CSV table of N, CA and C in Angstrom, one decimal:
chain,number,residue,atom,x,y,z
A,144,MET,N,-11.2,-6.2,5.4
A,144,MET,CA,-9.8,-5.6,5.3
A,144,MET,C,-9.9,-5.1,3.7
A,145,ALA,N,-9.8,-4.0,3.5
A,145,ALA,CA,-9.7,-3.3,2.5
A,145,ALA,C,-8.6,-3.6,1.7
A,146,ALA,N,-9.1,-3.8,0.4
A,146,ALA,CA,-7.9,-4.2,-1.0
A,146,ALA,C,-7.0,-2.9,-1.1
A,147,PHE,N,-5.8,-3.2,-1.6
A,147,PHE,CA,-4.9,-2.0,-2.1
A,147,PHE,C,-5.1,-2.1,-3.5
A,148,GLN,N,-5.3,-1.1,-4.0
A,148,GLN,CA,-5.4,-0.9,-5.3
A,148,GLN,C,-4.5,-0.3,-6.1
A,149,PHE,N,-3.8,-1.0,-7.0
A,149,PHE,CA,-2.8,-1.1,-7.7
A,149,PHE,C,-2.9,-0.9,-9.3
A,150,PRO,N,-2.8,0.4,-10.0
A,150,PRO,CA,-3.0,0.4,-11.3
A,150,PRO,C,-1.8,-0.1,-12.1
A,151,ILE,N,-2.3,-0.8,-13.2
A,151,ILE,CA,-1.6,-1.5,-14.3
A,151,ILE,C,-1.6,-0.8,-15.4
A,152,ASP,N,-0.3,-0.7,-15.9
A,152,ASP,CA,0.1,-0.1,-17.1
A,152,ASP,C,0.4,-1.3,-18.1
A,153,ILE,N,-0.4,-1.2,-19.1
A,153,ILE,CA,-0.1,-2.4,-20.1
A,153,ILE,C,0.7,-1.8,-21.3
A,154,ARG,N,1.7,-2.5,-21.8
A,154,ARG,CA,2.6,-1.9,-22.5
A,154,ARG,C,2.5,-3.0,-23.8
A,155,GLU,N,2.9,-2.3,-25.0
A,155,GLU,CA,2.7,-3.3,-26.6
A,155,GLU,C,3.8,-4.6,-26.3
A,156,SER,N,4.8,-4.6,-25.4
A,156,SER,CA,5.7,-5.5,-25.2
A,156,SER,C,4.8,-6.7,-24.5
A,157,ASP,N,3.8,-6.3,-23.7
A,157,ASP,CA,3.1,-7.2,-23.0
A,157,ASP,C,2.4,-8.1,-23.6
A,158,ILE,N,1.8,-7.7,-25.1
A,158,ILE,CA,1.0,-8.3,-25.9
A,158,ILE,C,1.6,-9.7,-26.7
A,159,ASP,N,0.9,-10.5,-26.8
A,159,ASP,CA,1.4,-11.8,-27.2
A,159,ASP,C,0.9,-12.1,-29.0
A,160,HIS,N,1.5,-13.1,-29.5
A,160,HIS,CA,0.9,-13.5,-30.7
A,160,HIS,C,-0.7,-13.5,-31.0
A,161,MET,N,-1.6,-13.6,-29.8
A,161,MET,CA,-2.9,-13.9,-30.0
A,161,MET,C,-3.5,-12.6,-29.9
A,162,GLY,N,-2.5,-11.6,-29.8
A,162,GLY,CA,-3.3,-10.3,-29.5
A,162,GLY,C,-3.6,-9.7,-28.0
A,163,HIS,N,-3.4,-10.7,-27.2
A,163,HIS,CA,-3.5,-9.9,-25.7
A,163,HIS,C,-2.7,-10.4,-24.8
A,164,VAL,N,-2.5,-9.9,-23.5
A,164,VAL,CA,-1.4,-10.0,-22.7
A,164,VAL,C,-1.2,-11.2,-22.4
A,165,ASN,N,0.2,-11.7,-22.4
A,165,ASN,CA,0.8,-12.7,-22.4
A,165,ASN,C,0.7,-13.2,-20.8
A,166,ASN,N,0.6,-14.5,-20.6
A,166,ASN,CA,0.2,-15.3,-19.4
A,166,ASN,C,1.6,-14.7,-18.1
A,167,ASN,N,2.8,-14.8,-18.9
A,167,ASN,CA,4.0,-14.3,-18.0
A,167,ASN,C,3.9,-13.0,-17.2
A,168,VAL,N,3.3,-12.1,-18.2
A,168,VAL,CA,3.2,-10.7,-17.7
A,168,VAL,C,2.5,-10.7,-16.4
A,169,TYR,N,1.3,-11.3,-16.2
A,169,TYR,CA,0.5,-11.3,-15.0
A,169,TYR,C,1.6,-11.5,-13.7
A,170,LEU,N,2.8,-12.2,-13.9
A,170,LEU,CA,3.6,-12.9,-12.8
A,170,LEU,C,4.1,-11.2,-12.4
A,171,LYS,N,4.6,-10.4,-13.4
A,171,LYS,CA,5.5,-9.4,-12.9
A,171,LYS,C,4.2,-8.2,-12.4
A,172,TRP,N,3.1,-7.9,-12.8
A,172,TRP,CA,2.0,-7.3,-12.4
A,172,TRP,C,1.8,-7.6,-11.0
A,173,VAL,N,1.6,-8.9,-10.3
A,173,VAL,CA,1.5,-9.4,-8.9
A,173,VAL,C,2.8,-9.0,-8.2
A,174,GLN,N,4.0,-9.4,-8.8
A,174,GLN,CA,5.1,-8.9,-7.9
A,174,GLN,C,5.1,-7.4,-7.8
A,175,ASP,N,4.9,-6.4,-8.9
A,175,ASP,CA,5.0,-5.3,-8.8
A,175,ASP,C,3.7,-4.6,-7.7
A,176,ALA,N,2.7,-5.6,-7.9
A,176,ALA,CA,1.5,-5.0,-6.9
A,176,ALA,C,1.6,-5.3,-5.3
A,177,VAL,N,2.1,-6.6,-5.1
A,177,VAL,CA,2.3,-6.8,-3.8
A,177,VAL,C,3.6,-6.1,-3.0
A,178,VAL,N,4.8,-5.9,-3.9
A,178,VAL,CA,6.0,-5.1,-3.3
A,178,VAL,C,5.4,-3.5,-3.3
A,179,ARG,N,4.5,-3.2,-4.0
A,179,ARG,CA,4.1,-1.7,-3.6
A,179,ARG,C,3.2,-1.7,-2.4
A,180,TYR,N,2.2,-2.6,-2.3
A,180,TYR,CA,1.6,-2.9,-0.9
A,180,TYR,C,2.3,-2.6,0.2
A,181,TRP,N,3.1,-3.6,0.1
A,181,TRP,CA,4.4,-3.5,1.4
A,181,TRP,C,4.9,-2.4,1.7
A,182,GLU,N,5.5,-1.7,0.4
A,182,GLU,CA,6.1,-0.5,0.4
A,182,GLU,C,5.2,0.9,0.9
A,183,THR,N,3.7,0.7,0.9
A,183,THR,CA,2.6,1.5,1.1
A,183,THR,C,2.2,1.3,2.5
A,184,ARG,N,1.7,0.3,3.0
A,184,ARG,CA,1.0,-0.3,4.3
A,184,ARG,C,2.2,-0.5,5.4
A,185,ALA,N,3.4,-0.9,5.1
A,185,ALA,CA,4.5,-1.0,6.1
A,185,ALA,C,5.0,0.2,6.6
A,186,PRO,N,5.5,0.3,8.0
A,186,PRO,CA,6.3,1.5,8.5
A,186,PRO,C,7.7,1.4,7.6
A,187,ALA,N,8.1,2.9,7.2
A,187,ALA,CA,9.4,3.2,6.1
A,187,ALA,C,10.7,2.2,6.8
A,188,ASP,N,10.9,2.2,8.1
A,188,ASP,CA,12.0,1.4,8.7
A,188,ASP,C,12.2,-0.1,8.7
A,189,ALA,N,10.6,-0.8,8.5
A,189,ALA,CA,10.6,-2.1,8.1
A,189,ALA,C,10.6,-2.3,6.8
A,190,VAL,N,10.1,-1.3,6.1
A,190,VAL,CA,10.6,-1.3,4.2
A,190,VAL,C,12.1,-1.6,4.2
A,191,ALA,N,12.6,-0.9,4.4
A,191,ALA,CA,14.4,-0.4,4.8
A,191,ALA,C,14.8,-1.9,5.0
A,192,ARG,N,14.6,-2.5,6.3
A,192,ARG,CA,15.3,-3.5,6.6
A,192,ARG,C,14.7,-5.0,6.0
A,193,HIS,N,13.9,-4.8,5.0
A,193,HIS,CA,13.1,-6.2,4.6
A,193,HIS,C,13.0,-6.1,3.1
A,194,LEU,N,13.0,-7.5,2.6
A,194,LEU,CA,12.7,-7.8,1.2
A,194,LEU,C,11.8,-9.0,1.2
A,195,TRP,N,11.3,-9.1,0.0
A,195,TRP,CA,10.0,-10.1,-0.4
A,195,TRP,C,10.3,-10.9,-1.5
A,196,VAL,N,10.4,-12.3,-1.3
A,196,VAL,CA,10.6,-13.2,-2.4
A,196,VAL,C,9.1,-13.9,-2.7
A,197,ALA,N,9.0,-14.2,-3.9
A,197,ALA,CA,7.8,-15.0,-4.0
A,197,ALA,C,8.1,-16.3,-4.0
A,198,LEU,N,7.7,-17.5,-3.4
A,198,LEU,CA,7.4,-18.7,-3.1
A,198,LEU,C,6.7,-19.4,-4.0
A,199,LYS,N,5.4,-18.9,-4.4
A,199,LYS,CA,4.4,-19.5,-4.9
A,199,LYS,C,3.5,-18.8,-5.4
A,200,HIS,N,2.9,-19.2,-6.8
A,200,HIS,CA,2.2,-18.2,-7.6
A,200,HIS,C,1.0,-19.1,-7.7
A,201,GLU,N,-0.2,-18.9,-8.2
A,201,GLU,CA,-1.3,-19.9,-8.3
A,201,GLU,C,-2.3,-18.8,-8.8
A,202,ILE,N,-2.4,-18.9,-10.4
A,202,ILE,CA,-3.0,-18.1,-11.2
A,202,ILE,C,-4.1,-18.7,-12.0
A,203,THR,N,-5.4,-18.1,-11.6
A,203,THR,CA,-6.5,-18.4,-12.6
A,203,THR,C,-6.9,-17.7,-13.6
A,204,TYR,N,-7.0,-17.7,-14.7
A,204,TYR,CA,-7.0,-16.9,-15.8
A,204,TYR,C,-8.5,-17.0,-16.2
A,205,ARG,N,-9.2,-15.9,-16.0
A,205,ARG,CA,-10.7,-16.0,-16.4
A,205,ARG,C,-11.1,-15.3,-17.7
A,206,LYS,N,-10.3,-14.0,-18.2
A,206,LYS,CA,-10.8,-13.3,-19.4
A,206,LYS,C,-9.4,-12.8,-19.8
A,207,PRO,N,-9.3,-12.5,-21.1
A,207,PRO,CA,-7.9,-11.8,-21.7
A,207,PRO,C,-8.0,-10.5,-21.6
A,208,THR,N,-6.6,-10.0,-21.4
A,208,THR,CA,-6.3,-8.7,-21.1
A,208,THR,C,-6.0,-7.9,-22.6
A,209,PHE,N,-6.5,-7.0,-22.7
A,209,PHE,CA,-5.5,-6.3,-24.3
A,209,PHE,C,-5.5,-5.1,-24.0
A,210,LEU,N,-4.3,-4.3,-24.8
A,210,LEU,CA,-3.5,-3.5,-24.8
A,210,LEU,C,-4.2,-2.1,-24.3
A,211,ASP,N,-5.5,-2.0,-24.8
A,211,ASP,CA,-6.1,-0.7,-24.5
A,211,ASP,C,-7.1,-0.8,-22.9
A,212,ASP,N,-6.8,-1.8,-22.5
A,212,ASP,CA,-7.8,-2.0,-21.2
A,212,ASP,C,-7.2,-1.0,-20.2
A,213,ILE,N,-8.1,-0.6,-19.2
A,213,ILE,CA,-7.9,-0.1,-18.1
A,213,ILE,C,-8.2,-1.1,-16.9
A,214,VAL,N,-6.7,-1.6,-16.5
A,214,VAL,CA,-7.0,-2.5,-15.4
A,214,VAL,C,-6.1,-2.1,-14.2
A,215,VAL,N,-6.9,-2.6,-12.7
A,215,VAL,CA,-6.0,-2.6,-11.6
A,215,VAL,C,-6.3,-3.8,-11.1
A,216,ALA,N,-5.0,-4.0,-9.8
A,216,ALA,CA,-4.6,-5.2,-9.4
A,216,ALA,C,-5.1,-5.1,-8.1
A,217,ASP,N,-6.2,-5.6,-7.4
A,217,ASP,CA,-6.4,-5.6,-5.9
A,217,ASP,C,-6.0,-6.4,-4.9
A,218,VAL,N,-5.0,-5.9,-4.0
A,218,VAL,CA,-4.3,-6.9,-3.4
A,218,VAL,C,-4.8,-6.9,-1.9
A,219,VAL,N,-4.9,-8.1,-1.2
A,219,VAL,CA,-5.4,-8.1,0.0
A,219,VAL,C,-4.1,-9.2,0.7
A,220,ALA,N,-3.4,-8.7,1.8
A,220,ALA,CA,-2.8,-9.6,2.5
A,220,ALA,C,-3.9,-10.5,3.7
A,221,GLU,N,-3.4,-11.9,3.0
A,221,GLU,CA,-4.7,-12.8,4.2
A,221,GLU,C,-4.3,-13.3,5.3
A,222,LYS,N,-2.9,-13.2,5.5
A,222,LYS,CA,-2.1,-13.8,6.8
A,222,LYS,C,-0.9,-13.9,6.6
A,223,VAL,N,0.1,-13.3,8.0
A,223,VAL,CA,1.4,-13.7,7.9
A,223,VAL,C,1.6,-14.9,9.1
A,224,LYS,N,2.3,-15.8,8.7
A,224,LYS,CA,2.8,-17.1,9.4
A,224,LYS,C,4.2,-16.9,9.3
A,225,GLY,N,5.0,-16.7,10.4
A,225,GLY,CA,6.4,-17.0,10.5
A,225,GLY,C,6.9,-15.8,9.5
A,226,ALA,N,7.8,-16.3,9.0
A,226,ALA,CA,8.4,-15.2,7.8
A,226,ALA,C,7.6,-15.3,6.5
A,227,ARG,N,6.4,-16.1,6.4
A,227,ARG,CA,5.9,-16.2,5.0
A,227,ARG,C,4.3,-15.1,5.3
A,228,ALA,N,4.2,-14.8,4.1
A,228,ALA,CA,3.0,-13.6,3.8
A,228,ALA,C,2.0,-14.5,2.7
A,229,TYR,N,0.9,-14.3,2.7
A,229,TYR,CA,0.2,-15.1,1.8
A,229,TYR,C,-1.1,-13.8,1.1
A,230,PHE,N,-1.0,-13.9,0.1
A,230,PHE,CA,-1.8,-12.9,-0.6
A,230,PHE,C,-2.7,-13.4,-1.5
A,231,THR,N,-3.6,-12.4,-1.8
A,231,THR,CA,-4.8,-12.7,-2.7
A,231,THR,C,-4.6,-11.4,-3.6
A,232,THR,N,-4.6,-11.5,-5.3
A,232,THR,CA,-4.6,-10.4,-6.0
A,232,THR,C,-5.7,-10.6,-7.1
A,233,VAL,N,-6.5,-9.7,-7.1
A,233,VAL,CA,-7.4,-10.0,-8.4
A,233,VAL,C,-7.2,-8.8,-9.3
A,234,VAL,N,-7.0,-9.4,-10.5
A,234,VAL,CA,-6.8,-8.3,-11.8
A,234,VAL,C,-8.0,-7.9,-12.2
A,235,MET,N,-8.5,-6.7,-12.2
A,235,MET,CA,-10.0,-6.4,-12.7
A,235,MET,C,-9.7,-5.3,-13.8
A,236,ARG,N,-10.7,-5.4,-14.8
A,236,ARG,CA,-11.1,-4.6,-16.0
A,236,ARG,C,-12.6,-4.0,-15.7
A,237,GLY,N,-12.5,-2.9,-14.7
A,237,GLY,CA,-14.1,-2.5,-14.6
A,237,GLY,C,-14.6,-3.5,-13.2
A,238,GLU,N,-15.7,-4.2,-13.9
A,238,GLU,CA,-16.2,-5.0,-13.1
A,238,GLU,C,-15.8,-6.6,-13.6
A,239,ASP,N,-15.1,-6.6,-14.5
A,239,ASP,CA,-14.8,-8.0,-14.7
A,239,ASP,C,-13.4,-8.6,-14.4
A,240,VAL,N,-13.5,-9.9,-13.8
A,240,VAL,CA,-12.2,-10.3,-13.0
A,240,VAL,C,-11.4,-10.8,-14.4
A,241,LEU,N,-10.2,-10.6,-14.6
A,241,LEU,CA,-9.4,-10.7,-15.5
A,241,LEU,C,-8.4,-12.1,-15.0
A,242,ALA,N,-8.4,-12.1,-14.0
A,242,ALA,CA,-7.1,-13.2,-13.3
A,242,ALA,C,-7.4,-13.3,-11.6
A,243,GLU,N,-7.2,-14.2,-11.0
A,243,GLU,CA,-6.9,-13.9,-9.6
A,243,GLU,C,-5.8,-15.1,-9.2
A,244,ILE,N,-5.0,-14.3,-8.4
A,244,ILE,CA,-3.7,-15.0,-8.1
A,244,ILE,C,-3.6,-15.1,-6.8
A,245,LYS,N,-3.2,-16.3,-6.0
A,245,LYS,CA,-3.0,-16.7,-4.8
A,245,LYS,C,-1.5,-16.8,-4.9
A,246,SER,N,-0.9,-16.1,-3.8
A,246,SER,CA,0.6,-16.3,-3.7
A,246,SER,C,1.2,-16.1,-2.0
A,247,CYS,N,2.4,-16.8,-2.1
A,247,CYS,CA,3.1,-16.9,-1.0
A,247,CYS,C,4.3,-16.2,-1.1
A,248,TRP,N,4.7,-15.6,-0.1
A,248,TRP,CA,5.9,-14.9,-0.2
A,248,TRP,C,6.7,-15.1,1.1
A,249,CYS,N,8.1,-15.0,1.0
A,249,CYS,CA,9.2,-15.1,2.2
A,249,CYS,C,9.7,-13.8,2.5
A,250,CYS,N,9.3,-13.1,3.6
A,250,CYS,CA,10.3,-12.2,3.9
A,250,CYS,C,11.7,-12.3,4.3
A,251,LEU,N,12.3,-11.5,3.9
A,251,LEU,CA,14.1,-11.9,4.1
A,251,LEU,C,14.5,-10.4,4.8
A,252,ASP,N,15.5,-10.6,5.7
A,252,ASP,CA,16.3,-9.4,6.2
A,252,ASP,C,17.4,-8.9,5.0
A,253,ALA,N,17.2,-7.6,4.9
A,253,ALA,CA,17.6,-7.0,3.8
A,253,ALA,C,19.3,-7.0,3.7
A,254,THR,N,19.7,-7.3,4.7
A,254,THR,CA,21.3,-7.2,4.7
A,254,THR,C,21.7,-9.0,4.8
A,255,SER,N,21.3,-9.7,5.7
A,255,SER,CA,21.7,-11.2,5.2
A,255,SER,C,21.0,-12.0,4.3
A,256,HIS,N,19.7,-11.2,3.6
A,256,HIS,CA,18.9,-12.2,2.7
A,256,HIS,C,18.5,-13.6,3.4
A,257,ARG,N,18.5,-13.6,4.8
A,257,ARG,CA,17.7,-14.8,5.2
A,257,ARG,C,16.3,-14.4,5.8
A,258,PRO,N,15.7,-15.5,6.0
A,258,PRO,CA,14.1,-15.3,6.3
A,258,PRO,C,14.1,-14.6,7.7
A,259,ALA,N,13.0,-13.7,7.7
A,259,ALA,CA,12.9,-13.0,8.9
A,259,ALA,C,11.6,-12.6,8.9
A,260,ARG,N,11.2,-12.8,10.3
A,260,ARG,CA,10.0,-12.8,11.0
A,260,ARG,C,9.7,-11.2,11.1
A,261,LEU,N,8.4,-10.7,11.1
A,261,LEU,CA,8.2,-9.4,11.1
A,261,LEU,C,7.7,-9.2,12.8
A,262,ALA,N,7.8,-8.2,13.2
A,262,ALA,CA,7.4,-7.8,14.3
A,262,ALA,C,5.7,-7.6,14.6
A,263,ARG,N,5.2,-8.0,15.5
A,263,ARG,CA,3.7,-8.3,15.4
A,263,ARG,C,3.2,-6.5,15.1
A,264,SER,N,4.0,-5.5,15.5
A,264,SER,CA,3.4,-4.2,15.0
A,264,SER,C,3.2,-4.1,13.9
A,265,VAL,N,4.5,-4.2,12.9
A,265,VAL,CA,4.5,-4.3,11.8
A,265,VAL,C,3.5,-5.1,10.9
A,266,VAL,N,3.3,-6.4,11.7
A,266,VAL,CA,2.3,-7.3,10.8
A,266,VAL,C,1.0,-6.8,11.1
A,267,ASP,N,0.3,-6.2,12.3
A,267,ASP,CA,-0.8,-5.7,12.4
A,267,ASP,C,-1.0,-4.2,11.2
A,268,ARG,N,0.1,-3.5,11.0
A,268,ARG,CA,-0.1,-2.3,10.0
A,268,ARG,C,-0.1,-3.0,8.4
A,269,PHE,N,0.6,-4.1,8.1
A,269,PHE,CA,0.6,-4.6,7.2
A,269,PHE,C,-0.6,-5.2,6.6
A,270,LEU,N,-1.5,-5.9,7.4
A,270,LEU,CA,-2.7,-6.8,7.3
A,270,LEU,C,-3.8,-6.0,7.4
A,271,THR,N,-3.8,-4.9,8.2
A,271,THR,CA,-5.1,-4.0,8.1
A,271,THR,C,-4.6,-2.5,8.0
A,272,ARG,N,-5.8,-1.7,7.6
A,272,ARG,CA,-5.4,-0.3,7.6
A,272,ARG,C,-6.7,0.2,7.0
């Protein structure tokens, strides 16, 4: 399964008092990357009918990230079970792994905001391409 590459824009406001990207910024990056993955891989009608909310993030920080770094997040959807989807996101600077994030997300119906299972045809497109 090929990873979806999401370029990350590092802003001055992302930098903390120690001179590197603050840990809480990684959560925004993961959310932006996973949502963009969904918007890119899923059919347009499925994107319009569904929203995603994060249920859990487990982040392992490997190396600090700095303002001038060129960084990309590689996103892989590992599996979909019911209304939940499991992702692995790896934040990279060249060949260096900066952070690894395992996350679990709940798919919601965009109108009712209740958990929604995706059709098998959507899951198949969503997981592989």
